[in-house]
Coordinates of C-alpha atoms in Angstrom, one line a residue:
M416 CA -58.0 51.3 15.8
G417 CA -59.3 47.7 14.3
P418 CA -60.1 46.5 10.9
D419 CA -63.6 46.9 9.9
S420 CA -65.8 44.1 8.9
S421 CA -66.6 45.0 5.8
P422 CA -64.7 46.0 2.4
K423 CA -65.4 49.7 2.1
K424 CA -62.9 51.6 0.3
W425 CA -61.0 54.2 3.0
N426 CA -59.0 56.7 0.2
L427 CA -55.3 57.4 0.2
K428 CA -56.1 61.0 2.2
E429 CA -57.9 58.9 5.0
Q430 CA -55.5 56.8 5.6
R431 CA -52.1 59.5 4.9
N432 CA -53.7 61.5 8.0
T433 CA -54.3 57.8 10.2
Y434 CA -51.0 56.7 10.0
L435 CA -48.9 60.4 10.2
Q436 CA -51.5 60.3 13.3
W437 CA -50.3 57.0 14.7
F438 CA -46.0 57.8 13.5
S439 CA -46.1 60.6 15.3
L440 CA -46.9 59.0 18.2
A441 CA -44.4 56.1 17.2
D442 CA -41.6 58.4 17.2
Q443 CA -41.0 59.5 20.1
D444 CA -38.6 62.7 19.4
G445 CA -40.1 63.6 16.6
D446 CA -37.5 64.0 14.0
G447 CA -39.2 62.7 11.5
R448 CA -37.8 58.9 11.3
L449 CA -39.2 55.8 13.4
T450 CA -35.7 53.8 15.0
G451 CA -35.5 50.0 15.6
S452 CA -36.0 51.4 19.1
D453 CA -38.9 53.7 19.3
A454 CA -40.1 50.9 16.2
L455 CA -40.0 47.7 19.4
K456 CA -42.0 49.7 21.7
F457 CA -45.2 50.9 19.0
F458 CA -44.6 47.5 16.8
A459 CA -45.6 45.3 20.2
M460 CA -48.6 46.4 19.7
S461 CA -49.9 44.8 17.3
N462 CA -48.6 41.0 18.9
L463 CA -47.5 40.0 16.3
S464 CA -44.2 36.9 16.6
K465 CA -41.1 38.1 17.1
P466 CA -40.4 36.3 13.2
E467 CA -43.2 38.0 11.5
L468 CA -42.0 41.6 13.0
K469 CA -38.3 41.2 11.3
Q470 CA -40.0 40.4 8.0
V471 CA -41.5 43.9 8.1
W472 CA -39.4 45.3 9.5
A473 CA -36.9 43.5 6.5
I474 CA -38.8 44.5 3.7
A475 CA -40.0 48.6 5.0
D476 CA -37.1 49.5 5.6
S477 CA -35.4 48.1 2.4
K478 CA -32.9 50.0 1.8
R479 CA -31.5 49.5 5.0
Q480 CA -31.5 53.5 6.4
G481 CA -31.5 52.0 10.1
Y482 CA -35.3 54.3 10.7
L483 CA -38.8 54.6 8.2
G484 CA -39.8 57.2 7.5
F485 CA -43.1 58.5 7.4
Y486 CA -44.4 56.2 3.7
E487 CA -41.6 52.9 4.5
F488 CA -43.9 52.9 8.0
M489 CA -47.0 52.8 6.7
T490 CA -45.5 50.3 4.4
A491 CA -45.0 48.7 7.9
M492 CA -48.3 49.1 9.1
Q493 CA -49.6 47.8 6.0
L494 CA -48.3 44.4 5.5
I495 CA -48.6 44.0 10.1
S496 CA -52.2 44.5 9.0
L497 CA -52.3 41.4 5.9
A498 CA -50.1 39.6 8.6
Q499 CA -53.2 39.8 10.6
A500 CA -55.8 38.6 7.9
G501 CA -53.2 35.8 7.6
N502 CA -51.5 35.9 5.0
D503 CA -47.9 35.6 4.2
I504 CA -45.6 38.7 5.4
S505 CA -44.1 39.4 1.7
Q506 CA -42.8 41.2 -0.8
E507 CA -45.9 39.7 -4.0
T508 CA -48.2 40.0 -1.3
M509 CA -47.3 43.7 -1.4
S510 CA -47.6 44.0 -4.4
N511 CA -51.2 42.1 -5.2
A512 CA -53.5 43.4 -2.2
D513 CA -56.3 46.5 -1.9
L514 CA -54.5 48.6 -0.9
E515 CA -57.4 51.1 -1.3
R516 CA -60.2 47.7 0.8
L517 CA -56.7 47.4 3.7
Q518 CA -58.2 48.8 6.9
P519 CA -55.0 49.5 9.7
P520 CA -54.4 47.3 11.4
T521 CA -55.3 46.1 15.8
M522 CA -53.2 47.5 18.0
E523 CA -53.8 47.1 21.9
G524 CA -54.1 50.2 23.4
L525 CA -53.5 52.6 20.9
A526 CA -56.7 54.5 21.5
K527 CA -55.9 54.8 24.5
K528 CA -52.4 56.3 24.0
L529 CA -53.6 58.5 21.1
K530 CA -56.2 59.9 23.9
K531 CA -54.2 60.9 26.1
N532 CA -51.8 62.0 23.0
S533 CA -54.2 64.4 21.6
G534 CA -53.2 66.6 23.8
G535 CA -49.8 67.6 22.9
K536 CA -48.2 66.8 19.3
G537 CA -51.2 66.5 16.7
G538 CA -51.0 64.8 13.7
S539 CA -51.9 68.1 11.7
A540 CA -48.7 69.4 13.0
I541 CA -46.3 67.0 11.1
V542 CA -45.3 67.2 7.8
A543 CA -43.2 64.7 6.4
C544 CA -41.0 64.9 4.1
H545 CA -37.9 63.0 2.9
P546 CA -34.8 62.7 5.1
S547 CA -32.3 64.0 2.8
E548 CA -34.6 67.4 3.9
S549 CA -33.9 67.6 7.8
P550 CA -31.8 70.6 7.9
I551 CA -30.2 69.3 10.2
P552 CA -27.5 66.7 9.6
A553 CA -26.6 69.9 6.9
S554 CA -25.4 71.6 9.8
W555 CA -23.1 69.7 11.2
F556 CA -21.4 70.7 7.8
N557 CA -21.0 74.2 8.6
S558 CA -19.7 73.8 12.0
K559 CA -16.1 73.3 12.5
S560 CA -14.7 70.0 12.1
G561 CA -13.7 69.7 15.3
K562 CA -17.0 69.8 17.3
K563 CA -18.3 67.2 18.7
I564 CA -22.0 65.7 17.0
P565 CA -24.3 64.7 20.3
L566 CA -25.0 60.7 19.3
K567 CA -28.6 61.2 20.3
S568 CA -28.9 63.8 16.9
V569 CA -27.2 60.2 14.9
T570 CA -30.3 58.8 13.4
S571 CA -29.7 56.9 11.2
I572 CA -26.6 55.0 9.1
I573 CA -26.4 58.3 7.6
D574 CA -26.1 60.7 9.6
G575 CA -23.5 58.7 11.9
L576 CA -21.5 58.3 7.9
K577 CA -21.8 62.2 8.5
K578 CA -20.5 62.3 12.2
L579 CA -17.4 59.9 11.5
Y580 CA -16.8 62.0 8.7
I581 CA -16.6 65.4 10.1
E582 CA -15.2 64.5 13.5
K583 CA -12.2 61.2 12.0
L584 CA -11.6 61.4 8.8
R585 CA -12.1 65.3 7.3
P586 CA -9.5 66.5 9.7
L587 CA -7.7 64.1 8.5
E588 CA -8.1 64.9 4.1
K589 CA -7.7 68.4 5.4
T590 CA -4.5 67.9 7.0
Y591 CA -3.1 66.1 3.9
Q592 CA -4.7 68.1 1.2
F593 CA -6.6 64.9 0.0
P594 CA -8.8 67.3 -1.7
D595 CA -5.8 68.6 -4.3
F596 CA -5.3 65.0 -5.5
V597 CA -7.4 63.0 -4.8
S598 CA -11.7 64.0 -4.5
P599 CA -13.1 67.0 -3.5
L600 CA -14.3 67.2 0.6
L601 CA -17.2 65.4 1.0
T602 CA -20.5 68.3 2.1
S603 CA -24.1 66.7 3.2
S604 CA -25.8 66.0 -0.2
D605 CA -23.3 63.5 -1.1
F606 CA -24.0 61.6 1.5
D607 CA -28.3 62.4 1.2
S608 CA -27.7 62.2 -2.7
K609 CA -30.0 59.4 -4.9
P610 CA -28.0 56.4 -6.5
M611 CA -26.8 57.7 -10.2
V612 CA -26.3 55.2 -13.1
M613 CA -23.5 56.9 -15.5
L614 CA -24.1 55.8 -19.4
L615 CA -21.1 55.3 -21.4
G616 CA -20.2 54.3 -24.7
Q617 CA -19.3 55.8 -28.4
Y618 CA -22.1 58.3 -29.8
S619 CA -25.6 56.3 -31.4
T620 CA -24.8 53.2 -29.4
G621 CA -28.2 54.4 -27.7
K622 CA -27.7 55.9 -24.5
T623 CA -30.3 58.6 -24.5
T624 CA -33.0 56.0 -25.9
F625 CA -31.6 53.5 -23.1
I626 CA -32.6 56.2 -20.4
K627 CA -35.9 57.2 -22.9
H628 CA -37.0 53.6 -22.8
L629 CA -36.4 53.1 -18.4
L630 CA -38.6 56.3 -17.9
K631 CA -40.8 55.9 -20.8
T632 CA -40.8 59.2 -21.7
S633 CA -38.2 61.8 -23.2
Y634 CA -36.6 64.2 -21.0
P635 CA -36.7 68.2 -21.1
G636 CA -33.4 68.9 -23.4
A637 CA -33.1 65.0 -25.4
H638 CA -32.1 64.5 -29.3
I639 CA -32.2 61.7 -30.5
G640 CA -30.2 60.8 -33.8
P641 CA -27.3 59.2 -35.6
E642 CA -25.2 61.7 -35.6
P643 CA -23.1 63.1 -32.4
T644 CA -26.3 64.9 -30.4
T645 CA -25.4 64.1 -26.7
D646 CA -22.7 67.4 -26.7
R647 CA -22.8 67.9 -22.4
F648 CA -22.9 65.8 -19.2
V649 CA -26.6 65.6 -19.0
V650 CA -28.1 64.9 -14.8
I651 CA -31.1 63.4 -15.0
T652 CA -33.3 63.8 -11.6
S653 CA -37.0 64.4 -10.1
G654 CA -38.1 68.1 -10.0
P655 CA -41.5 70.1 -10.0
D656 CA -41.3 70.8 -12.8
E657 CA -40.0 70.6 -16.7
R658 CA -36.2 72.4 -17.0
C659 CA -33.2 72.3 -17.5
I660 CA -30.8 73.9 -15.0
P661 CA -26.9 75.7 -16.8
G662 CA -23.5 73.6 -15.1
N663 CA -22.5 76.2 -13.4
T664 CA -26.2 77.0 -11.3
V665 CA -26.9 73.7 -10.6
A666 CA -22.7 73.7 -9.3
V667 CA -23.5 76.2 -6.9
Q668 CA -26.6 74.6 -5.4
A669 CA -26.0 73.4 -2.4
D670 CA -28.8 70.9 -2.6
M671 CA -27.1 68.9 -4.7
P672 CA -24.1 67.2 -4.5
Y673 CA -22.0 68.7 -7.7
S674 CA -20.5 71.3 -6.0
G675 CA -16.9 69.7 -7.3
L676 CA -17.6 69.5 -9.9
S677 CA -16.2 73.2 -9.9
S678 CA -13.1 72.2 -9.9
F679 CA -13.0 71.7 -14.3
G680 CA -13.6 75.0 -14.8
T681 CA -16.2 76.8 -16.9
A682 CA -15.2 74.8 -20.1
F683 CA -16.4 72.0 -18.4
L684 CA -19.4 74.3 -17.3
S685 CA -21.2 74.7 -20.3
K686 CA -21.1 71.3 -21.2
F687 CA -22.8 70.6 -18.1
E688 CA -26.6 70.9 -17.3
C689 CA -29.5 69.5 -15.5
S690 CA -31.7 68.0 -17.0
Q691 CA -35.8 67.7 -13.9
M692 CA -39.1 66.6 -14.2
P693 CA -41.4 65.2 -12.3
H694 CA -41.1 61.4 -12.5
P695 CA -41.8 58.1 -9.4
L696 CA -38.1 56.1 -10.6
L697 CA -36.1 59.9 -10.6
E698 CA -37.6 59.8 -7.6
H699 CA -35.8 57.1 -6.1
V700 CA -32.7 57.2 -9.1
T701 CA -30.3 59.2 -11.1
F702 CA -29.8 59.4 -14.2
V703 CA -26.2 61.0 -16.1
D704 CA -26.1 61.4 -20.0
T705 CA -23.0 61.6 -21.1
P706 CA -21.5 63.2 -24.5
G707 CA -20.5 59.7 -27.0
V708 CA -16.3 59.2 -26.7
L709 CA -15.2 59.4 -30.3
S710 CA -13.5 57.4 -32.5
G711 CA -11.0 57.9 -35.8
E712 CA -9.6 61.9 -36.5
K713 CA -12.8 63.0 -34.5
Q714 CA -10.4 62.1 -30.7
R715 CA -7.8 64.2 -32.7
T716 CA -10.1 67.4 -32.0
Q717 CA -9.2 67.7 -28.4
R718 CA -12.0 68.5 -26.1
S719 CA -12.3 71.9 -24.0
Y720 CA -11.9 70.5 -20.4
D721 CA -10.7 67.5 -19.1
F722 CA -12.9 64.3 -19.8
T723 CA -11.1 61.3 -18.8
G724 CA -11.2 64.0 -14.7
V725 CA -14.7 64.4 -15.6
T726 CA -16.0 60.7 -15.6
S727 CA -13.8 59.7 -13.3
W728 CA -15.9 62.0 -10.5
F729 CA -18.1 60.5 -11.9
A730 CA -17.4 57.2 -11.3
A731 CA -16.9 57.7 -8.3
K732 CA -19.8 59.1 -7.0
C733 CA -22.2 56.6 -8.8
D734 CA -23.8 53.6 -8.1
L735 CA -23.5 51.5 -11.4
I736 CA -22.2 52.6 -14.4
L737 CA -23.7 51.0 -17.5
L738 CA -20.7 50.7 -20.5
L739 CA -23.0 50.6 -23.8
F740 CA -22.0 48.8 -27.2
D741 CA -23.5 48.1 -31.0
P742 CA -22.4 45.8 -33.4
H743 CA -21.2 48.5 -35.6
K744 CA -19.4 50.0 -33.0
L745 CA -17.1 47.9 -31.4
D746 CA -13.4 49.5 -31.8
I747 CA -12.5 50.8 -29.0
S748 CA -10.4 54.5 -29.7
D749 CA -8.1 55.9 -27.5
E750 CA -10.2 58.4 -26.3
F751 CA -12.2 55.4 -25.1
K752 CA -9.6 53.4 -23.3
R753 CA -8.8 56.3 -21.5
V754 CA -12.2 56.3 -20.1
I755 CA -12.4 53.2 -19.5
G756 CA -9.0 53.2 -17.7
S757 CA -10.4 56.0 -15.8
L758 CA -13.1 54.0 -14.4
R759 CA -10.0 51.7 -12.0
G760 CA -11.7 50.8 -8.8
H761 CA -14.8 51.0 -9.3
D762 CA -15.2 46.9 -11.3
D763 CA -18.0 46.1 -8.6
K764 CA -20.2 48.7 -11.1
I765 CA -19.1 48.8 -14.5
R766 CA -22.4 46.6 -16.9
I767 CA -21.2 45.9 -20.3
V768 CA -24.5 46.3 -22.8
L769 CA -23.9 45.4 -26.4
N770 CA -27.1 47.7 -27.8
K771 CA -28.9 46.3 -30.5
A772 CA -28.4 43.8 -31.2
D773 CA -31.7 42.6 -32.9
Q774 CA -30.0 43.9 -35.5
V775 CA -27.9 41.7 -36.8
D776 CA -28.9 37.5 -37.6
A777 CA -28.5 35.3 -34.8
Q778 CA -24.7 34.3 -36.7
Q779 CA -24.1 37.7 -36.9
L780 CA -25.0 38.6 -33.1
M781 CA -22.0 35.5 -32.3
R782 CA -19.1 36.8 -33.9
V783 CA -20.1 40.5 -32.7
Y784 CA -19.7 38.9 -29.0
G785 CA -16.4 36.9 -29.9
A786 CA -15.4 40.4 -31.0
L787 CA -16.8 43.0 -28.8
L788 CA -15.6 40.3 -24.9
W789 CA -12.1 40.1 -27.6
S790 CA -11.8 44.5 -28.2
L791 CA -12.8 44.3 -24.1
G792 CA -10.1 41.9 -22.9
K793 CA -6.5 44.2 -24.4
V794 CA -8.7 47.2 -22.0
L795 CA -10.1 45.5 -19.0
N796 CA -6.9 44.4 -17.1
T797 CA -8.6 41.4 -15.3
P798 CA -8.6 37.4 -15.7
E799 CA -12.0 36.8 -15.6
V800 CA -15.0 37.5 -18.3
N801 CA -16.8 40.6 -17.9
R802 CA -20.8 39.1 -18.0
V803 CA -21.9 41.0 -21.4
Y804 CA -25.8 42.2 -21.2
I805 CA -27.5 41.6 -25.1
G806 CA -30.5 43.8 -26.1
S807 CA -32.1 46.3 -27.3
F808 CA -33.5 48.8 -25.1
N809 CA -35.0 51.1 -26.9
D810 CA -39.5 51.5 -27.2
K811 CA -39.5 49.8 -30.9
P812 CA -40.6 45.8 -30.3
I813 CA -37.9 43.7 -31.6
R814 CA -37.7 43.0 -35.6
E815 CA -38.4 38.9 -35.4
T816 CA -37.4 38.3 -39.3
T817 CA -33.9 39.1 -37.9
A818 CA -33.5 38.3 -34.0
G819 CA -35.4 34.7 -35.1
P820 CA -37.2 32.7 -32.3
L821 CA -34.4 32.3 -29.7
G822 CA -32.5 35.9 -30.3
M823 CA -36.7 37.4 -28.9
E824 CA -36.2 34.6 -25.9
L825 CA -32.5 35.8 -24.7
F826 CA -32.8 39.4 -25.1
Q827 CA -36.1 39.4 -23.5
K828 CA -33.9 37.5 -20.2
E829 CA -31.0 38.9 -20.9
Q830 CA -33.4 42.6 -20.6
D831 CA -34.4 41.4 -17.3
D832 CA -31.7 40.7 -15.8
L833 CA -30.5 43.9 -16.6
L834 CA -33.7 45.8 -15.6
S835 CA -33.6 43.4 -12.3
D836 CA -29.3 44.7 -11.4
L837 CA -31.3 48.2 -12.3
N838 CA -34.3 47.6 -9.5
D839 CA -31.7 46.4 -7.3
I840 CA -30.2 50.1 -7.1
P841 CA -32.1 52.2 -4.3
K842 CA -32.9 48.4 -1.9
K843 CA -28.6 48.9 -2.0
A844 CA -27.7 52.7 -2.7
C845 CA -26.9 52.5 1.8
D846 CA -24.6 49.5 2.0
R847 CA -23.2 51.2 -1.7
R848 CA -22.1 54.1 0.1
I849 CA -20.9 52.2 3.3
N850 CA -18.1 50.7 1.0
E851 CA -17.9 53.8 -0.8
F852 CA -16.8 56.1 2.5
V853 CA -14.4 53.1 3.8
K854 CA -13.0 53.2 -0.2
R855 CA -12.4 56.7 0.3
A856 CA -10.6 56.7 4.2
R857 CA -8.4 53.7 3.1
A858 CA -7.2 55.7 0.3
A859 CA -7.1 58.8 2.9
K860 CA -5.1 57.0 5.1
V861 CA -2.4 56.0 2.5
H862 CA -2.0 59.3 0.9
A863 CA -1.6 60.8 4.1
H864 CA 1.6 57.9 5.4
I865 CA 2.7 59.3 1.2
V866 CA 3.2 62.3 1.6
S867 CA 4.5 62.5 5.0
H868 CA 7.1 59.8 3.7
L869 CA 8.2 62.4 1.1
K870 CA 8.6 65.1 3.6
K871 CA 10.4 62.6 6.1
E872 CA 12.7 61.5 2.6
M873 CA 13.9 65.6 1.8
P874 CA 17.1 66.9 3.7
A875 CA 16.9 69.6 6.4
L876 CA 19.0 72.2 5.0
M877 CA 20.9 71.7 1.4
G878 CA 19.2 69.8 -2.4
K879 CA 16.8 70.6 -1.8
A880 CA 14.6 70.7 -5.3
K881 CA 17.5 67.8 -5.8
A882 CA 16.0 65.5 -3.2
Q883 CA 12.7 65.9 -5.1
Q884 CA 14.0 65.8 -8.1
K885 CA 14.9 62.8 -7.2
L886 CA 12.1 61.3 -5.4
L887 CA 9.5 62.1 -8.0
E888 CA 11.9 60.3 -10.4
N889 CA 12.5 56.7 -7.8
L890 CA 8.2 57.1 -6.5
D891 CA 7.6 53.8 -7.6
E892 CA 10.4 53.0 -4.8
Q893 CA 9.2 55.1 -2.1
F894 CA 5.1 53.3 -2.3
A895 CA 7.3 50.2 -2.7
K896 CA 8.6 51.7 0.9
V897 CA 6.2 52.5 2.2
Q898 CA 3.7 49.6 1.9
K899 CA 6.6 47.8 3.1
E900 CA 7.4 49.4 6.8
L901 CA 3.6 50.5 6.8
H902 CA 2.2 46.8 6.2
L903 CA -0.6 48.6 3.7
P904 CA -1.6 46.3 1.0
P905 CA -0.2 47.0 -2.2
G906 CA -4.5 47.4 -3.6
D907 CA -5.0 51.3 -1.6
F908 CA -2.0 52.5 -3.2
P909 CA -3.2 54.8 -5.9
S910 CA -1.7 54.9 -10.0
V911 CA 2.5 56.1 -9.7
E912 CA 1.6 58.4 -13.0
E913 CA -1.0 60.2 -12.8
Y914 CA 0.6 61.3 -8.6
R915 CA 3.8 62.1 -10.5
E916 CA 2.3 64.0 -12.7
L917 CA 0.6 65.7 -9.3
L918 CA 3.0 65.8 -7.1
S919 CA 5.6 68.0 -9.7
A920 CA 3.4 71.0 -8.4
Y921 CA 3.7 70.4 -4.9
N922 CA 6.8 71.6 -2.6
F923 CA 7.9 68.3 -0.5
D924 CA 8.7 70.1 2.7
K925 CA 5.8 72.4 2.8
F926 CA 4.1 68.7 3.8
E927 CA 2.7 67.6 6.8
K928 CA 4.8 65.0 9.2
L929 CA 3.1 61.9 10.0
R930 CA 0.3 62.4 13.0
P931 CA 0.0 59.5 13.8
K932 CA -3.6 60.3 16.6
M933 CA -5.1 61.6 13.5
V934 CA -4.4 57.6 11.0
Q935 CA -5.0 56.0 14.0
G936 CA -7.9 57.9 14.7
V937 CA -9.3 56.5 10.7
D938 CA -7.8 53.2 11.6
D939 CA -10.2 52.8 14.4
M940 CA -12.6 54.5 12.7
L941 CA -13.1 51.3 9.4
A942 CA -11.8 48.6 13.5
Y943 CA -14.7 49.9 15.6
D944 CA -16.7 52.5 14.6
I945 CA -18.3 51.4 11.4
P946 CA -18.7 47.9 12.4
E947 CA -20.2 49.0 15.8
L948 CA -22.6 52.2 13.4
L949 CA -24.2 49.1 11.6
K950 CA -24.9 46.7 14.3
K951 CA -26.5 49.9 15.8
F952 CA -28.8 50.6 13.4
R953 CA -30.2 46.6 12.0
N954 CA -33.2 45.1 12.1
P955 CA -34.0 45.7 15.1
Y956 CA -36.2 42.1 15.9
D957 CA -32.2 40.4 15.4

C-alpha cells in the first residue's frame, strides 16, 4: 500500500485499522510490543537510510522504554511517510503535519507479506493496549522469588528491571527485613505506574489551583479557598469517569501502586483518596495534592498520622516535587522543616515555586525573593543556591498594574521553563525508574551490611541486652566501621538517628548473618546486568 497522489482525507478509524494490520505483522511474538529486532526487519521495507530510521525510532520511543507500543508504532509510520515525502524527521514536522491527509508510507514487499499472513493472525483480532495492562509481567510477582524468568519474556527495560528485582534484589530485601526499615517490597504496579508530581506547601499557597491550571478544569473533590481547604492527600489520576475513591479502597487495589500506604494505618487512609477523571494529561502524569503544612499555633495540634512519613513515601515514588511558597507565606515552620528534611536523598526532584508573585510590585518582589532564599538556606543544607521559579499559576490574567511590562515578561518566561520541566516528565520516566531502582539496590545492600554487622558484634552467650544497648548508643561508630571495612560510600548510608529509633525495636541476635553470594548477586546486577539491559534496549539503529 502506497501513498495516494490525491490529498483526500482518510479518517482515524481507517488509519487505525490499517496500522493495526501492519503492527500485527511486525510484532512477530504477538505481545503487543515491537522490539528493536522486529523493527529492524519491518522498517527496512521503507528504504530509508539508517540515520533517518535512527531518528524515527528516537522520536517514536520518546520514553526510552526500548520498544514501541501500537500508538508509538503509528507515530513511527507517520514519520516515515513524512520522510518519504521529503520532510525533515523531527517532532516539529510531526506537530505541523496534517495527519488526516497523510497517507501510509510505501513499504516494499509489504502487500505480499500481508496477503501471506491473512490466513494467520488478522488485524481484527488485535487489541491495542497499554503495556502496563499486560498480565504476564504482573504474574511474575505472584511466583516464588527463586523461579527464573525466561529472557524471552523480557521485552522492555521495565520488564528487565522486574526480572532483576525478583531474582536478585527482592531475596536480599526479604532476608534482611529491608521493607521494615526503608520501603515495602515492590509490586508490578510500582514498575508500571505513571510518573507522579507531588505538590507541597503551606495552606493557600495555590497547590490545588496549580493542578487546576494545568488540567484547565477542576478535579472531583477539589476545594479552593483562603483557609486550609485540602485536608487530605489526594491522588489525581486518569479514569473512565469522574469519581472519588476512598483511601482504604485505593490501598487494596492491585493495579494501583499505593498498597505500601497501608502501613500508615486507618488514621491515614481515612485522610487519603484518589480522584479519577478522563483527561489527556492524566494519561501520562499523576498529580498528588497534599494538605497544607501547618504553621504557628496550628502545628501544636498533632495530626492523627505520620505526616512526614507519608510525605517521604510519596517522595520516593514521585518524579518531581514542587515546593510552593507565596509572597505572604515565606516562613518555614517546624512541620515544614521536618517535611523538607524527609525529602533527603531526593534533592534532584525538588523544584521551588514562588507562586502568586503578581500580588506584589517589582521592588517588593525583589525583597520577597531574597527573603525566600534566606529561609531556604537555613533548611536545605546544600552550598548551591536552589532554582526558584517565579510566577502566578492560576487561570486569571497576570496583574499588569502590579507586575509591570518587565514583570509580565519575567513571569511568562519562568512559567514556560517550569511547564517545560513538567512536559519532559513522561519522556524521562523510564530513566527515572532506572535511577530509583539503582538507588534502592544500593540502599538495600548497605542495609544488609549494617544489620549483619550488628549481628556479628553481638556476644555468643552472656550480656546480650547490654551489648545491644551499647551498639545502639554508638551506632555512628558502627556505621563508620562498616564504611571503612567494606569501602562503601558514606552517601549511601541512612540517617543514624532514624535507624537508631527503628533498630531499638529489634533483637540484633535474630538478624541474619551476611550471605556474600546474595550481596555479590546485587553487585553483579549493578555492575553488569543493568548496563547490559540498557544496551539491549537502546535505539536499534545506533
